[in-house]
mmCIF file of C-alpha atoms in Angstrom:
data_model
loop_
_atom_site.group_PDB
_atom_site.id
_atom_site.type_symbol
_atom_site.label_atom_id
_atom_site.label_comp_id
_atom_site.label_asym_id
_atom_site.label_seq_id
_atom_site.Cartn_x
_atom_site.Cartn_y
_atom_site.Cartn_z
ATOM 1 C CA GLU A 1 1.422 9.568 18.122
ATOM 2 C CA ALA A 2 -0.613 11.218 15.371
ATOM 3 C CA GLY A 3 -1.016 9.202 12.205
ATOM 4 C CA VAL A 4 -0.757 10.217 8.564
ATOM 5 C CA ALA A 5 -3.355 12.884 7.791
ATOM 6 C CA GLN A 6 -4.937 13.257 4.367
ATOM 7 C CA SER A 7 -7.513 15.654 3.035
ATOM 8 C CA PRO A 8 -10.037 15.804 1.601
ATOM 9 C CA ARG A 9 -11.567 12.364 2.274
ATOM 10 C CA TYR A 10 -13.804 12.515 -0.778
ATOM 11 C CA LYS A 11 -13.794 14.561 -3.963
ATOM 12 C CA ILE A 12 -16.043 14.544 -7.019
ATOM 13 C CA ILE A 13 -14.957 16.529 -10.054
ATOM 14 C CA GLU A 14 -15.770 16.686 -13.736
ATOM 15 C CA LYS A 15 -13.277 15.484 -16.301
ATOM 16 C CA ARG A 16 -10.778 18.099 -17.407
ATOM 17 C CA GLN A 17 -10.994 19.859 -14.040
ATOM 18 C CA SER A 18 -8.049 20.010 -11.661
ATOM 19 C CA VAL A 19 -7.793 18.643 -8.129
ATOM 20 C CA ALA A 20 -5.238 18.642 -5.330
ATOM 21 C CA PHE A 21 -4.713 16.296 -2.417
ATOM 22 C CA TRP A 22 -2.823 17.071 0.762
ATOM 23 C CA CYS A 23 -0.824 14.789 3.055
ATOM 24 C CA ASN A 24 0.792 15.418 6.420
ATOM 25 C CA PRO A 25 3.085 12.496 7.332
ATOM 26 C CA ILE A 26 4.065 11.311 10.773
ATOM 27 C CA SER A 27 6.529 13.733 12.343
ATOM 28 C CA GLY A 28 10.136 12.797 11.666
ATOM 29 C CA HIS A 29 9.395 10.355 8.855
ATOM 30 C CA ALA A 30 11.862 10.886 6.026
ATOM 31 C CA THR A 31 10.083 8.781 3.386
ATOM 32 C CA LEU A 32 6.729 9.738 1.909
ATOM 33 C CA TYR A 33 4.764 7.733 -0.678
ATOM 34 C CA TRP A 34 1.759 8.506 -2.869
ATOM 35 C CA TYR A 35 -0.160 5.479 -4.152
ATOM 36 C CA GLN A 36 -3.129 5.179 -6.499
ATOM 37 C CA GLN A 37 -5.544 2.335 -5.741
ATOM 38 C CA ILE A 38 -8.185 1.553 -8.335
ATOM 39 C CA LEU A 39 -11.174 -0.433 -7.064
ATOM 40 C CA GLY A 40 -10.337 -4.122 -6.783
ATOM 41 C CA GLN A 41 -6.605 -3.639 -7.341
ATOM 42 C CA GLY A 42 -3.542 -3.238 -5.166
ATOM 43 C CA PRO A 43 -1.931 0.147 -4.518
ATOM 44 C CA LYS A 44 0.269 1.402 -7.339
ATOM 45 C CA LEU A 45 3.218 3.609 -6.385
ATOM 46 C CA LEU A 46 3.038 7.008 -8.055
ATOM 47 C CA ILE A 47 5.895 8.831 -6.379
ATOM 48 C CA GLN A 48 8.281 8.350 -3.464
ATOM 49 C CA PHE A 49 10.092 11.152 -1.636
ATOM 50 C CA GLN A 50 13.083 10.897 0.650
ATOM 51 C CA ASN A 51 12.974 14.130 2.674
ATOM 52 C CA ASN A 52 12.159 16.661 -0.064
ATOM 53 C CA GLY A 53 13.892 14.823 -2.906
ATOM 54 C CA VAL A 54 12.190 12.465 -5.372
ATOM 55 C CA VAL A 55 13.416 8.844 -5.146
ATOM 56 C CA ASP A 56 11.090 7.397 -7.761
ATOM 57 C CA ASP A 57 8.363 8.818 -9.988
ATOM 58 C CA SER A 58 8.578 6.328 -12.842
ATOM 59 C CA GLN A 59 4.843 5.538 -12.726
ATOM 60 C CA LEU A 60 3.628 9.108 -12.314
ATOM 61 C CA PRO A 61 1.806 10.337 -15.462
ATOM 62 C CA LYS A 62 3.809 13.512 -15.624
ATOM 63 C CA ASP A 63 1.718 15.100 -18.357
ATOM 64 C CA ARG A 64 -1.126 15.513 -15.856
ATOM 65 C CA PHE A 65 0.114 14.599 -12.368
ATOM 66 C CA SER A 66 2.538 16.584 -10.232
ATOM 67 C CA ALA A 67 3.654 16.292 -6.648
ATOM 68 C CA GLU A 68 5.820 18.211 -4.261
ATOM 69 C CA ARG A 69 6.968 17.833 -0.698
ATOM 70 C CA LEU A 70 7.296 21.129 1.078
ATOM 71 C CA LYS A 71 10.419 21.477 3.251
ATOM 72 C CA GLY A 72 10.553 17.690 3.534
ATOM 73 C CA VAL A 73 7.283 17.539 5.507
ATOM 74 C CA ASP A 74 3.810 18.030 3.971
ATOM 75 C CA SER A 75 3.091 16.937 0.438
ATOM 76 C CA THR A 76 0.545 17.759 -2.241
ATOM 77 C CA LEU A 77 -0.455 15.689 -5.270
ATOM 78 C CA LYS A 78 -2.172 17.486 -8.131
ATOM 79 C CA ILE A 79 -4.015 16.239 -11.198
ATOM 80 C CA GLN A 80 -4.609 18.627 -14.076
ATOM 81 C CA PRO A 81 -6.614 17.918 -16.161
ATOM 82 C CA ALA A 82 -8.400 14.904 -14.671
ATOM 83 C CA LYS A 83 -9.581 11.969 -16.767
ATOM 84 C CA LEU A 84 -12.299 9.432 -16.030
ATOM 85 C CA GLU A 85 -9.651 6.736 -15.447
ATOM 86 C CA ASP A 86 -8.173 8.780 -12.589
ATOM 87 C CA SER A 87 -11.127 7.725 -10.418
ATOM 88 C CA ALA A 88 -9.441 5.900 -7.553
ATOM 89 C CA VAL A 89 -8.388 6.170 -3.932
ATOM 90 C CA TYR A 90 -5.177 8.146 -3.460
ATOM 91 C CA LEU A 91 -3.201 6.913 -0.493
ATOM 92 C CA CYS A 92 -0.385 8.713 1.259
ATOM 93 C CA ALA A 93 2.048 6.802 3.454
ATOM 94 C CA SER A 94 5.189 7.621 5.397
ATOM 95 C CA SER A 95 7.992 5.661 6.996
ATOM 96 C CA PRO A 96 11.029 6.515 9.101
ATOM 97 C CA SER A 97 13.264 5.380 6.242
ATOM 98 C CA GLY A 98 12.883 3.579 2.964
ATOM 99 C CA ASN A 99 13.195 0.000 4.198
ATOM 100 C CA THR A 100 10.841 -0.163 7.173
ATOM 101 C CA GLU A 101 7.101 -0.429 7.631
ATOM 102 C CA ALA A 102 4.919 2.245 6.066
ATOM 103 C CA PHE A 103 2.066 3.993 7.848
ATOM 104 C CA PHE A 104 -0.914 4.858 5.684
ATOM 105 C CA GLY A 105 -3.484 7.621 5.823
ATOM 106 C CA GLN A 106 -7.196 6.969 5.257
ATOM 107 C CA GLY A 107 -6.930 8.005 1.629
ATOM 108 C CA THR A 108 -8.821 10.388 -0.639
ATOM 109 C CA ARG A 109 -11.522 8.846 -2.790
ATOM 110 C CA LEU A 110 -11.631 10.682 -6.129
ATOM 111 C CA THR A 111 -14.526 10.296 -8.526
ATOM 112 C CA VAL A 112 -14.191 11.867 -11.960
ATOM 113 C CA VAL A 113 -17.490 12.226 -13.836
ATOM 114 C CA SER B 1 5.161 -2.188 -11.724
ATOM 115 C CA GLN B 2 3.598 -4.551 -9.182
ATOM 116 C CA GLN B 3 6.054 -7.189 -8.034
ATOM 117 C CA GLY B 4 4.113 -9.346 -5.596
ATOM 118 C CA GLU B 5 1.313 -11.609 -6.702
ATOM 119 C CA GLU B 6 -1.048 -13.008 -4.102
ATOM 120 C CA ASP B 7 -2.811 -16.319 -4.332
ATOM 121 C CA PRO B 8 -5.687 -17.024 -4.020
ATOM 122 C CA GLN B 9 -7.517 -13.881 -5.134
ATOM 123 C CA ALA B 10 -10.336 -14.649 -2.716
ATOM 124 C CA LEU B 11 -10.833 -16.920 0.268
ATOM 125 C CA SER B 12 -13.963 -17.734 2.282
ATOM 126 C CA ILE B 13 -13.643 -19.594 5.584
ATOM 127 C CA GLN B 14 -15.656 -20.386 8.681
ATOM 128 C CA GLU B 15 -14.923 -18.571 11.917
ATOM 129 C CA GLY B 16 -12.313 -20.508 13.881
ATOM 130 C CA GLU B 17 -10.636 -21.973 10.795
ATOM 131 C CA ASN B 18 -7.164 -21.060 9.573
ATOM 132 C CA ALA B 19 -6.568 -18.933 6.474
ATOM 133 C CA THR B 20 -3.460 -19.208 4.337
ATOM 134 C CA MET B 21 -2.487 -16.948 1.475
ATOM 135 C CA ASN B 22 0.650 -16.845 -0.614
ATOM 136 C CA CYS B 23 2.752 -14.186 -2.281
ATOM 137 C CA SER B 24 5.266 -14.669 -5.072
ATOM 138 C CA TYR B 25 7.702 -12.086 -6.377
ATOM 139 C CA LYS B 26 10.186 -11.805 -9.201
ATOM 140 C CA THR B 27 13.393 -10.108 -8.090
ATOM 141 C CA SER B 28 15.464 -10.221 -4.914
ATOM 142 C CA ILE B 29 14.131 -8.353 -1.918
ATOM 143 C CA ASN B 30 15.396 -6.417 1.063
ATOM 144 C CA ASN B 31 12.263 -7.298 3.002
ATOM 145 C CA LEU B 32 8.663 -8.390 2.461
ATOM 146 C CA GLN B 33 5.713 -6.905 4.316
ATOM 147 C CA TRP B 34 2.083 -7.895 4.797
ATOM 148 C CA TYR B 35 -0.699 -5.342 5.143
ATOM 149 C CA ARG B 36 -4.439 -5.546 5.850
ATOM 150 C CA GLN B 37 -7.085 -3.246 4.382
ATOM 151 C CA ASN B 38 -10.624 -3.136 5.675
ATOM 152 C CA SER B 39 -13.245 -1.938 3.235
ATOM 153 C CA GLY B 40 -12.958 1.784 2.533
ATOM 154 C CA ARG B 41 -9.988 2.308 4.813
ATOM 155 C CA GLY B 42 -6.230 2.740 4.615
ATOM 156 C CA LEU B 43 -3.734 -0.097 4.870
ATOM 157 C CA VAL B 44 -2.482 -1.347 8.218
ATOM 158 C CA HIS B 45 0.953 -2.913 8.563
ATOM 159 C CA LEU B 46 0.927 -6.474 9.942
ATOM 160 C CA ILE B 47 4.394 -7.999 9.717
ATOM 161 C CA LEU B 48 7.766 -7.254 8.118
ATOM 162 C CA ILE B 49 10.132 -10.142 7.379
ATOM 163 C CA ARG B 50 13.683 -9.476 6.226
ATOM 164 C CA SER B 51 15.425 -11.431 3.493
ATOM 165 C CA ASN B 52 17.651 -13.252 6.010
ATOM 166 C CA GLU B 53 14.663 -14.419 8.092
ATOM 167 C CA ARG B 54 12.565 -17.512 7.428
ATOM 168 C CA GLU B 55 9.636 -17.173 9.808
ATOM 169 C CA LYS B 56 7.990 -14.535 12.019
ATOM 170 C CA HIS B 57 5.038 -14.579 14.355
ATOM 171 C CA SER B 58 2.755 -11.853 15.625
ATOM 172 C CA GLY B 59 -0.222 -12.932 17.703
ATOM 173 C CA ARG B 60 -2.370 -15.167 15.469
ATOM 174 C CA LEU B 61 -0.291 -14.335 12.386
ATOM 175 C CA ARG B 62 2.564 -16.431 11.050
ATOM 176 C CA VAL B 63 4.636 -15.403 8.049
ATOM 177 C CA THR B 64 7.172 -17.545 6.248
ATOM 178 C CA LEU B 65 9.661 -16.515 3.585
ATOM 179 C CA ASP B 66 11.440 -18.755 1.084
ATOM 180 C CA THR B 67 13.897 -16.625 -0.875
ATOM 181 C CA SER B 68 14.980 -19.585 -3.046
ATOM 182 C CA LYS B 69 11.397 -19.877 -4.329
ATOM 183 C CA LYS B 70 10.773 -16.121 -4.131
ATOM 184 C CA SER B 71 7.617 -16.698 -2.139
ATOM 185 C CA SER B 72 6.013 -15.926 1.200
ATOM 186 C CA SER B 73 2.927 -17.118 3.016
ATOM 187 C CA LEU B 74 0.672 -15.531 5.613
ATOM 188 C CA LEU B 75 -1.247 -17.794 7.981
ATOM 189 C CA ILE B 76 -4.053 -16.460 10.157
ATOM 190 C CA THR B 77 -4.991 -18.958 12.838
ATOM 191 C CA ALA B 78 -8.366 -19.255 14.572
ATOM 192 C CA SER B 79 -9.960 -16.657 12.289
ATOM 193 C CA ARG B 80 -12.551 -14.173 13.539
ATOM 194 C CA ALA B 81 -15.183 -12.101 11.767
ATOM 195 C CA ALA B 82 -12.952 -9.059 12.313
ATOM 196 C CA ASP B 83 -10.289 -10.677 10.101
ATOM 197 C CA THR B 84 -12.550 -10.101 7.077
ATOM 198 C CA ALA B 85 -10.441 -7.790 4.907
ATOM 199 C CA SER B 86 -8.093 -7.661 1.934
ATOM 200 C CA TYR B 87 -4.519 -8.726 2.571
ATOM 201 C CA PHE B 88 -1.599 -7.440 0.528
ATOM 202 C CA CYS B 89 2.025 -8.387 0.339
ATOM 203 C CA ALA B 90 4.488 -5.618 -0.403
ATOM 204 C CA THR B 91 8.041 -6.156 -1.536
ATOM 205 C CA ASP B 92 10.873 -3.803 -0.657
ATOM 206 C CA HIS B 93 13.650 -4.304 -3.144
ATOM 207 C CA ASN B 94 17.140 -2.927 -2.853
ATOM 208 C CA ASP B 95 15.912 0.331 -4.331
ATOM 209 C CA TYR B 96 13.675 0.825 -1.228
ATOM 210 C CA LYS B 97 10.498 1.150 -3.303
ATOM 211 C CA LEU B 98 7.523 -0.562 -1.713
ATOM 212 C CA SER B 99 5.528 -2.436 -4.377
ATOM 213 C CA PHE B 100 2.169 -4.070 -3.659
ATOM 214 C CA GLY B 101 0.410 -7.046 -5.179
ATOM 215 C CA ALA B 102 -3.270 -7.243 -6.116
ATOM 216 C CA GLY B 103 -4.274 -8.742 -2.767
ATOM 217 C CA THR B 104 -6.300 -11.620 -1.345
ATOM 218 C CA THR B 105 -9.837 -10.899 -0.172
ATOM 219 C CA VAL B 106 -10.657 -12.922 2.934
ATOM 220 C CA THR B 107 -14.218 -13.415 4.135
ATOM 221 C CA VAL B 108 -14.757 -15.035 7.533
ATOM 222 C CA ARG B 109 -18.268 -16.458 7.944
ATOM 223 C CA ALA B 110 -19.855 -16.562 11.381
#
C-alpha cells in the first residue's frame, strides 16, 4: 500500500514570496490533516478535512495560509506572503476516518530567509 | 491548541534498559495515540488506546491509560539504539481532532 506522498521535500524562499505544498493521501482515506512542526516542538494542527469539507481550521492563519482538498483526494497548502516565522516542517497525514490512527508523509521542510 | 503534555522532555538511557514517558491531557478523550519520529522524518504510529481501555501491548511497547487522572504512559522495554527518537502522544477528543504534545526525546546509548 502506497503511503502519504508530499512534495517538495525541501523549499527555500525569501520572505514575502509565496509557496505551495502538495499532498496525496492514502487511497480511500476520508480524513486529511495538515500540521506545522517548528523545530523542537510538537506538530500543530493547521487544518483538517473530512472528504473535501473543512472540519477544523481554527489554527490556520487565514490572512496568509490557504488550503484546499480537490475532489476529496489531493490537497494543497499555500502560504502567501511567507514570513520568517513560517520556517518549519509541514506534515500531511491521512486516516480512514477521524478517530483512528493517522499515517504521515515525510513532510516538507520550509526555510524562509 | 496542544492538549497533551509529555514528561520528561528528554530521556537518556543505556541500551537494554527500560524507558518510561508520560502524557497528561486536559479534557476527555475518544482515544489517545503514541507516535515516534526519527530525526528529519515523518511520524510513525505506535499504539492507539481507546478511552474504555486501560492497557495495551505491542511488541516491546506497553501503554497504560488512566482517564480519572487524564494521563497515559508509554513503556519501552529492553531499549535498542534504534529506539532513539522523539515520542509524541496525541489526543483524539470527541471532535475527532488529533492534537499533539511537545514530545519526549529519547536517546539510547550503546
